[in-house]
Amino acid sequence: MSTNENANSPAARLNRFKNKGKDSTEMRRRRTEVNVELRKAKKDDQTLKRKNVSSFPDAAASPLQENRNNQGTVNRSVDDTVKGINSNNLESQLQATQAARKLLSREKPPIDSIIRAGLIPKFVSFLSRMDCSRIQSESASLTNIASGTSEQTKAVVDGGAIPAFISLLASPHAHISEQAVWALGNIAGDSSVFRDLVIKYGAVDPLLALLAVPDVSSLACGYLHNLTWTLSNLCHNKNRAPPLDSVEQILPTLVHLLHHDDPEVLADTCWAISYLTNGPNEQIEMVVKTGVVPQLVKLLGATELPIVIPAQRAIGHIVTGTDEQTQVVIDAGALAIFPSLLTNSKTNIQKEATWTMSNIRAGRQDQIQQAVNHGLVPFLVGVPSKADFKTQKEAIWAVTNYTRGGTVEQMVYLVHCGVTEPSMNLLTAKDTKITLVILDAISNIFHAAEKLGETEKLSITIEECGGLDKTEALQNYENEPVYKASLNLIETYFSVEEEEDQNVVPETTSEGFTFQVQDGTAGTFNF
C-alpha cells in the first residue's frame, strides 16, 4: 500500500507511533541495528577468542630431551619461571618459557601474575629469536594471554606483540606460523581498535599469502581452520566496520573458501561474510557483486547447524539492503528453503528466518507476491501461535511490513490465512513496541477492507476472536501512543451508530454476509 500525505494513512500512523518519519528503507536498517545486533553480540562473542590448550610441537627435541625438559618444568612456580626467563642462559630461558606455556594452558591460567611479573616484553623479544625456533614456539604462549580479557589482550598489544607475530607468519616452521595466526586472531577478535591495529601493521597480505595455494585442502586441517577464523575476526564489526580496502582484499579469498567442503571452514567463512554484510548498503553491495549469494543460499540447506546459522545471518543482513539486493537473494532461490527454516526445531533458526522474512516483506509488492507464491504466508501466520515470544515478535514485524507494502489482494489473502486471531492474541503480551506494531498492522488491514467496502466483516471477525476486548483493554495501558492507537481503531471501526437503518443491515448467509448493491441484486464478499 503506497504512502500518502494523509495523516490517518497507515504509513503516517506507523511513522508517528514507531519510526517517527523514517521511510521503509530506514525501517529495515533500524530492524537490523536494534534487533539483530543484540542477538549477534551474544552469539559471536563466544567465538571471537580461542585458547590453545594443546602442547606445541617441537621437532628439534628428542624424546629424552623432552622428558628432561618436562621434569624441570612440571612443578615450576610463577616466581621460578620469572627467574629462569630473566636469566642470561638460553637453556634456562627455554625451560622457563616452556613452564610458562604450561601454566598458561591450565584451565585457570595465572595470566595476571605473568603480566605483573613483566614477562610479556620478554616473550615478545623471544619471538624474534630466529636462531632458536624452540623458544619462539614456547613464547607463542602469548596466544593464550591474548585469549583472555580485554585488559590482558591490551597488555600483549602494548608489549609489541602484533608486529612480532606478523613477522612469524612467514616462519618456515608451520607450528610457529600457526601460533602467530592464532594470536593475531585473538587480538583482532578483542575489539575493532585492535582489529584495525592488526590490519594497520600489515597482517592482511601475509595471511592471504598463506591461503594462496593451488589447493587449500593441502594445508593441515587445524592450520586452515585457524587461518579462516582469523580472517573472520578481521572482518568483525563489533563497533565499526573494518577498512573498506581491507574488505576488498579479503573478499575474493572468502568467496573461494565458501566453496570448500570442510564444515568449520564454511562456518567461519559464513560468519566473516555475515559481518561484512552487517553495514550500509554500499558495503552489502561489495559482497553481493562478488556473486557469492547463490552459494550462501545453498548453505542455508546444509545439515550442519554451525553453517546454517551464519549463512542465514548473512542472507538476513543482505535483505536489509536495497530492493535490488533483496531480489538477488530471491533470484538465488532462497524462498524455497524458508518453509524448512520457519519450521525448524531450533528456536534460533526459526527466529532468524522470521526476521529475514520480515525484511523481505518490507520490499516491493512483487517481492511480497513472490513470498506469497512460495506459500510462506501460512507459515508466518502460524508462528505467533506456536513459537517462543522472540520469534513471535519477528513474525509480527513480518506481518506489519506485509501490510505496509502489500496490495489489497495480498491483504485479503493474509486475512484468509488467519492472521487476525494470532495477532490480536499478542496484544496481551505487555510489550509496548509489539503492541503498537500489531495495532498498525490491523489498521492497515482495515484500510484495505475500506477499499472493498468490507470493514464490517473484518470488524466482526476481530470481535469474534476476542480482538475487540483486547483492544478495549488497551485503553488502560499507561503508554500514550498505545492508548491513542487503540482508541483510534475502536472509534473508527467498532463504534456503533445510534440509529441503524434496518433496511441496510446485512443478513448472514452460509457463505458470508449478503448486502444490497446499487442495482438491487444481492452479493457476497469474502474478505
XYZ file of C-alpha atoms in Angstrom:
527
model
C 0.000 0.000 0.000
C 1.583 3.283 -1.008
C 2.419 6.043 1.433
C 0.470 9.274 1.146
C 0.269 12.541 2.995
C -2.983 11.756 4.777
C -2.296 11.955 8.495
C -4.564 8.965 9.053
C -2.866 6.765 6.466
C -1.234 3.518 7.636
C 2.229 4.869 6.870
C 1.606 8.095 8.747
C 0.379 6.262 11.837
C 3.250 3.819 11.707
C 5.719 6.676 11.475
C 4.024 8.610 14.254
C 3.923 5.775 16.741
C 7.079 3.822 15.881
C 9.542 5.227 13.406
C 8.954 8.962 13.679
C 9.226 9.764 9.994
C 11.575 7.056 8.812
C 10.830 5.561 5.402
C 10.668 1.821 4.719
C 14.368 1.604 3.852
C 15.295 3.183 7.171
C 12.859 0.886 8.921
C 14.753 -2.099 7.534
C 18.027 -0.683 8.793
C 16.538 0.048 12.216
C 15.357 -3.540 12.433
C 18.905 -4.685 11.822
C 20.521 -2.334 14.314
C 18.034 -2.689 17.140
C 17.043 -6.325 16.961
C 19.882 -8.229 15.362
C 22.862 -6.510 16.917
C 21.801 -7.600 20.405
C 21.443 -11.217 19.339
C 24.650 -11.053 17.329
C 26.771 -9.667 20.150
C 25.853 -12.511 22.478
C 26.332 -15.219 19.878
C 29.542 -14.032 18.321
C 31.436 -13.197 21.496
C 31.674 -16.941 22.143
C 33.814 -17.443 19.039
C 35.967 -14.323 18.939
C 38.762 -15.771 21.070
C 40.210 -19.239 21.295
C 42.587 -20.645 23.878
C 45.271 -23.159 22.924
C 45.417 -25.953 25.480
C 47.425 -28.421 23.387
C 51.157 -28.930 23.563
C 53.229 -27.104 20.990
C 55.071 -29.433 18.622
C 58.832 -29.397 18.975
C 60.607 -31.284 16.251
C 64.019 -30.142 17.495
C 63.818 -32.046 20.780
C 64.439 -35.754 21.116
C 62.106 -37.787 23.379
C 64.878 -37.969 26.000
C 65.442 -34.203 25.865
C 61.693 -33.556 26.053
C 61.370 -35.752 29.133
C 64.288 -33.955 30.752
C 62.685 -30.576 29.975
C 59.342 -31.709 31.381
C 60.974 -32.819 34.616
C 62.304 -29.339 35.054
C 59.086 -27.529 34.271
C 56.208 -29.523 35.704
C 56.315 -28.070 39.190
C 57.729 -24.627 38.475
C 56.013 -21.745 40.257
C 55.480 -18.360 38.628
C 58.416 -16.976 40.672
C 60.753 -19.746 39.491
C 59.575 -19.167 35.920
C 60.325 -15.455 36.183
C 63.836 -16.156 37.443
C 64.526 -18.559 34.609
C 63.221 -16.207 31.923
C 65.240 -13.291 33.300
C 68.456 -15.317 33.354
C 71.110 -14.937 30.668
C 71.256 -18.658 29.941
C 69.331 -19.726 26.823
C 68.592 -23.228 28.141
C 67.234 -21.792 31.403
C 65.171 -19.282 29.449
C 63.828 -22.062 27.224
C 62.818 -24.278 30.156
C 61.221 -21.358 31.992
C 59.340 -20.258 28.883
C 58.091 -23.808 28.395
C 56.950 -23.805 32.030
C 55.119 -20.517 31.447
C 53.393 -22.008 28.416
C 52.170 -24.933 30.511
C 50.968 -22.604 33.263
C 49.036 -20.610 30.659
C 47.459 -23.781 29.261
C 45.780 -24.596 32.556
C 42.021 -24.333 32.986
C 42.564 -21.302 35.222
C 45.852 -19.834 33.991
C 47.721 -17.261 36.128
C 47.621 -14.690 33.311
C 47.623 -11.639 35.578
C 50.575 -12.955 37.558
C 52.553 -13.423 34.347
C 51.636 -9.895 33.233
C 52.532 -8.339 36.610
C 55.881 -10.116 36.511
C 56.672 -8.153 33.361
C 57.175 -11.260 31.220
C 55.277 -10.121 28.118
C 58.122 -7.939 26.723
C 60.472 -10.902 27.323
C 58.203 -13.268 25.408
C 57.911 -10.739 22.569
C 61.710 -10.497 22.383
C 61.932 -14.308 22.255
C 59.578 -14.322 19.274
C 62.314 -12.657 17.244
C 64.955 -15.281 18.160
C 65.370 -16.719 14.660
C 68.360 -18.704 15.978
C 66.130 -20.735 18.320
C 62.786 -21.862 16.923
C 62.012 -23.735 20.144
C 61.955 -20.597 22.263
C 59.917 -18.861 19.539
C 57.413 -21.705 19.716
C 57.166 -21.636 23.508
C 56.870 -17.825 23.552
C 53.848 -18.115 21.309
C 52.014 -18.912 24.565
C 51.226 -15.197 24.319
C 48.312 -16.574 22.262
C 46.667 -17.715 25.480
C 47.220 -14.385 27.197
C 45.614 -12.686 24.200
C 42.638 -15.052 24.569
C 41.868 -13.561 27.972
C 40.125 -10.349 28.947
C 40.422 -7.101 27.008
C 42.909 -5.797 29.589
C 45.044 -8.906 29.209
C 44.914 -8.642 25.423
C 45.891 -4.972 25.724
C 48.971 -5.996 27.699
C 50.029 -8.233 24.801
C 49.449 -5.441 22.282
C 51.268 -2.868 24.419
C 54.192 -5.282 24.653
C 54.691 -5.009 20.900
C 53.375 -8.463 20.008
C 51.435 -7.558 16.835
C 54.418 -6.823 14.529
C 56.341 -9.728 16.084
C 53.544 -12.183 15.296
C 53.096 -10.781 11.784
C 56.792 -11.477 11.154
C 56.303 -15.064 12.313
C 53.574 -15.673 9.714
C 56.405 -16.337 7.271
C 58.193 -18.754 9.621
C 59.440 -21.913 7.883
C 58.078 -23.858 10.860
C 54.342 -24.466 10.301
C 53.515 -24.755 14.006
C 55.115 -21.365 14.733
C 53.323 -19.746 11.808
C 50.051 -21.251 13.016
C 50.576 -19.892 16.523
C 51.121 -16.451 15.004
C 47.882 -16.793 13.025
C 46.072 -17.852 16.182
C 47.474 -14.999 18.279
C 46.578 -12.381 15.670
C 43.067 -13.824 15.530
C 42.680 -13.444 19.289
C 43.966 -9.870 19.202
C 41.747 -8.891 16.256
C 38.759 -10.551 17.902
C 39.043 -8.433 21.043
C 37.875 -5.103 19.607
C 37.615 -3.048 16.455
C 40.549 -0.939 17.710
C 42.884 -3.943 17.932
C 41.450 -5.410 14.719
C 42.371 -2.205 12.917
C 45.846 -2.265 14.505
C 46.427 -5.797 13.207
C 45.370 -4.580 9.754
C 47.438 -1.385 10.038
C 50.594 -3.340 10.875
C 50.146 -5.241 7.611
C 48.714 -8.632 8.580
C 46.288 -8.983 5.658
C 48.811 -9.622 2.864
C 50.830 -12.364 4.618
C 47.659 -14.037 5.911
C 46.163 -14.154 2.422
C 49.502 -15.370 1.061
C 49.276 -18.408 3.333
C 45.970 -19.274 1.637
C 47.228 -18.544 -1.885
C 47.989 -22.161 -2.657
C 46.670 -24.211 -5.598
C 44.606 -26.330 -3.205
C 43.820 -25.113 0.302
C 42.977 -28.721 1.205
C 46.719 -29.336 1.128
C 47.031 -27.246 4.292
C 46.788 -29.026 7.623
C 43.209 -29.004 8.855
C 43.902 -27.089 12.069
C 46.053 -24.572 10.241
C 43.311 -23.915 7.679
C 40.727 -23.603 10.430
C 42.815 -21.011 12.261
C 43.514 -19.026 9.104
C 39.811 -18.880 8.230
C 38.823 -17.970 11.773
C 41.427 -15.182 11.942
C 40.193 -13.762 8.621
C 36.658 -13.768 10.015
C 37.848 -11.790 13.049
C 39.482 -9.247 10.727
C 36.024 -8.795 9.181
C 34.247 -8.453 12.504
C 32.489 -5.144 13.047
C 31.615 -5.078 16.716
C 31.612 -1.270 16.842
C 32.681 -0.179 13.382
C 33.329 -1.807 10.031
C 36.867 -2.764 9.003
C 38.633 -0.535 6.417
C 36.966 -0.995 3.025
C 40.263 -1.520 1.201
C 40.962 -4.478 3.503
C 37.466 -5.827 2.881
C 38.112 -5.698 -0.865
C 41.374 -7.571 -0.341
C 39.841 -10.298 1.785
C 36.587 -10.887 -0.121
C 37.962 -12.951 -3.052
C 39.584 -15.372 -0.605
C 36.338 -15.668 1.362
C 34.440 -16.424 -1.845
C 36.972 -19.173 -2.587
C 36.749 -20.626 0.923
C 32.953 -20.666 0.747
C 33.224 -23.475 -1.795
C 35.404 -25.633 0.467
C 33.937 -28.821 1.895
C 35.217 -28.518 5.467
C 32.309 -27.633 7.832
C 34.449 -25.493 10.152
C 35.931 -23.544 7.242
C 32.451 -22.985 5.820
C 31.078 -21.859 9.191
C 33.839 -19.310 9.849
C 33.660 -18.048 6.264
C 29.906 -17.549 6.585
C 30.483 -15.632 9.827
C 33.010 -13.404 8.039
C 30.505 -12.642 5.279
C 27.754 -12.032 7.824
C 29.976 -9.424 9.495
C 30.730 -7.718 6.187
C 27.052 -7.561 5.199
C 26.095 -6.004 8.526
C 26.605 -2.445 7.346
C 25.419 0.217 4.921
C 24.049 -0.702 1.510
C 27.361 0.150 -0.135
C 29.119 -2.439 1.988
C 26.420 -5.030 1.280
C 26.890 -4.319 -2.430
C 30.605 -5.099 -2.190
C 29.658 -8.602 -1.054
C 26.725 -9.088 -3.434
C 28.705 -8.149 -6.521
C 31.190 -10.972 -5.860
C 28.425 -13.390 -6.863
C 28.548 -15.156 -3.505
C 24.790 -15.075 -2.773
C 23.822 -18.339 -4.570
C 26.415 -20.268 -2.552
C 25.171 -18.674 0.689
C 21.629 -19.694 -0.231
C 22.825 -23.235 -0.950
C 24.384 -23.369 2.520
C 21.030 -22.445 4.073
C 20.097 -26.026 3.308
C 23.168 -27.520 4.977
C 22.672 -30.184 7.627
C 25.280 -28.693 9.974
C 23.762 -26.092 12.300
C 27.063 -24.168 12.728
C 26.960 -23.476 8.972
C 23.257 -22.684 8.685
C 23.259 -20.055 11.460
C 25.904 -17.700 9.965
C 24.708 -18.334 6.386
C 21.228 -17.340 7.491
C 22.607 -14.270 9.257
C 24.453 -13.183 6.109
C 21.319 -13.592 3.969
C 19.318 -11.742 6.630
C 21.721 -8.817 6.508
C 21.654 -8.659 2.709
C 17.858 -8.307 2.627
C 18.103 -5.302 4.950
C 19.665 -3.532 1.968
C 18.051 -2.217 -1.185
C 15.182 -3.886 -3.030
C 17.682 -4.836 -5.732
C 19.936 -6.576 -3.203
C 16.915 -8.366 -1.767
C 15.976 -9.506 -5.266
C 19.389 -11.122 -5.708
C 18.598 -13.297 -2.681
C 15.141 -14.151 -4.046
C 16.548 -14.931 -7.502
C 19.063 -17.308 -5.910
C 16.158 -19.458 -4.715
C 16.174 -18.562 -1.022
C 12.376 -18.510 -0.647
C 12.127 -22.216 -1.478
C 14.274 -23.025 1.581
C 12.331 -20.905 4.067
C 9.494 -23.357 4.817
C 12.038 -25.719 6.394
C 13.752 -22.846 8.231
C 10.473 -21.438 9.568
C 9.512 -24.859 10.937
C 12.967 -25.838 12.173
C 13.029 -27.402 15.635
C 15.780 -24.990 16.682
C 14.296 -21.749 18.038
C 17.319 -19.837 16.824
C 16.841 -20.865 13.218
C 13.115 -20.108 13.336
C 13.691 -16.664 14.791
C 16.362 -15.697 12.258
C 14.243 -16.993 9.375
C 11.253 -14.976 10.565
C 13.419 -11.870 10.899
C 14.718 -12.346 7.357
C 11.179 -12.749 6.029
C 10.106 -9.560 7.806
C 12.717 -7.645 5.829
C 11.750 -9.292 2.541
C 8.174 -8.252 3.334
C 9.423 -4.674 3.626
C 10.257 -4.792 -0.070
C 8.327 -4.231 -3.272
C 4.862 -5.627 -3.912
C 6.242 -8.081 -6.481
C 8.680 -9.361 -3.835
C 5.832 -9.786 -1.372
C 3.981 -11.680 -4.099
C 6.942 -13.982 -4.625
C 6.795 -14.856 -0.921
C 3.058 -15.499 -1.356
C 3.700 -17.717 -4.378
C 6.157 -19.824 -2.374
C 3.451 -20.486 0.222
C 5.254 -18.644 3.015
C 2.328 -16.624 4.376
C 0.627 -19.550 6.185
C 3.949 -20.449 7.794
C 4.404 -16.909 9.107
C 0.794 -16.633 10.255
C 1.281 -19.829 12.249
C 4.392 -18.582 14.055
C 2.646 -16.247 16.574
C 0.572 -19.115 17.948
C 3.368 -21.712 18.177
C 6.821 -20.184 18.620
C 8.611 -18.567 21.548
C 7.962 -14.880 22.202
C 11.083 -13.580 20.451
C 10.127 -15.424 17.277
C 6.524 -14.281 17.657
C 7.731 -10.687 17.693
C 9.668 -11.213 14.477
C 6.550 -12.720 12.902
C 4.502 -9.687 13.882
C 7.096 -7.447 12.246
C 6.824 -9.584 9.113
C 3.033 -9.206 9.112
C 3.232 -5.450 9.638
C 5.767 -4.982 6.850
C 3.486 -7.045 4.620
C 0.511 -4.804 5.443
C 2.511 -1.659 4.818
C 3.545 -2.583 1.301
C 1.025 -5.182 0.151
C -1.738 -4.743 -2.395
C -5.396 -5.062 -1.416
C -5.449 -8.566 -2.908
C -2.391 -9.530 -0.857
C -4.109 -8.197 2.290
C -7.213 -10.244 1.569
C -5.038 -13.335 1.225
C -3.344 -12.529 4.545
C -6.719 -12.389 6.290
C -7.807 -15.619 4.619
C -4.669 -17.251 6.046
C -5.975 -16.395 9.516
C -3.674 -13.588 10.580
C -6.144 -11.733 12.801
C -6.570 -14.096 15.752
C -2.881 -14.902 16.497
C -2.008 -11.225 16.035
C -4.743 -9.971 18.344
C -3.818 -12.577 20.955
C -0.390 -10.984 21.286
C -1.959 -7.696 22.408
C -1.900 -9.166 25.916
C 1.887 -9.576 25.833
C 2.584 -6.295 27.663
C 5.244 -5.330 25.123
C 4.671 -1.714 24.090
C 6.584 -1.847 20.824
C 4.928 -5.046 19.611
C 1.505 -3.800 20.716
C 1.935 -0.719 18.520
C 3.145 -2.825 15.623
C 0.091 -5.114 15.877
C -2.289 -2.159 16.016
C -0.617 -0.688 12.943
C -0.981 -3.973 11.086
C -4.680 -4.236 11.944
C -5.217 -0.611 10.953
C -3.515 -1.256 7.606
C -5.744 -4.277 7.004
C -8.811 -2.164 7.789
C -7.691 0.381 5.199
C -7.602 -2.400 2.619
C -11.068 -3.513 3.755
C -12.315 0.062 3.315
C -11.336 -0.018 -0.328
C -13.520 -3.096 -0.739
C -16.336 -1.752 1.454
C -15.861 -4.699 3.823
C -14.812 -3.170 7.112
C -17.862 -4.555 8.923
C -16.974 -8.142 8.070
C -13.435 -7.575 9.304
C -14.754 -5.951 12.499
C -16.936 -8.981 13.183
C -14.014 -11.360 12.540
C -11.864 -9.463 15.022
C -14.647 -9.251 17.582
C -15.378 -12.977 17.338
C -11.758 -13.898 18.111
C -11.711 -11.625 21.157
C -9.671 -8.926 19.442
C -12.082 -6.108 20.300
C -11.987 -6.936 24.010
C -8.198 -6.976 23.928
C -8.112 -3.662 22.054
C -10.529 -2.072 24.535
C -8.360 -3.310 27.412
C -5.513 -1.241 25.966
C -7.436 1.884 26.994
C -5.990 1.215 30.444
C -2.451 0.965 29.058
C -0.090 3.510 30.586
C 1.700 4.194 27.295
C 0.080 7.161 25.483
C 0.823 6.059 21.881
C -0.767 2.669 22.651
C -3.796 4.387 24.147
C -4.181 6.675 21.130
C -3.694 3.917 18.563
C -6.215 1.587 20.233
C -8.720 4.403 20.698
C -8.402 5.402 17.056
C -9.025 1.814 15.963
C -12.104 1.456 18.169
C -13.629 4.810 17.249
C -13.020 4.318 13.535
C -14.100 0.727 13.051
C -16.015 -0.514 16.098
C -18.277 2.412 17.082
C -21.987 1.605 16.780
C -24.180 4.310 15.257
C -27.045 5.463 17.492
C -29.609 4.876 14.782
C -29.236 1.983 12.455
C -31.185 1.621 9.269
C -32.502 -1.920 9.467
C -33.030 -1.893 5.713
C -29.300 -1.948 5.068
C -28.200 -4.344 7.793
C -26.604 -7.319 6.015
C -28.142 -10.723 6.507
C -25.967 -13.647 7.466
C -25.762 -16.492 4.959
C -23.754 -19.706 4.928
C -21.341 -18.035 2.516
C -20.763 -14.805 4.402
C -22.782 -11.591 4.597
C -25.199 -10.537 1.886
C -25.799 -6.899 1.156
C -27.721 -4.819 -1.342
C -25.699 -3.194 -4.076
C -26.870 -0.272 -6.180
C -28.681 -2.350 -8.797
C -30.742 -4.040 -6.082
C -29.176 -7.517 -6.504
C -27.648 -9.365 -3.612
C -23.931 -10.094 -3.460
C -21.483 -11.877 -1.125
C -17.989 -10.796 -0.117
C -15.323 -12.988 1.427
C -12.756 -10.640 2.929
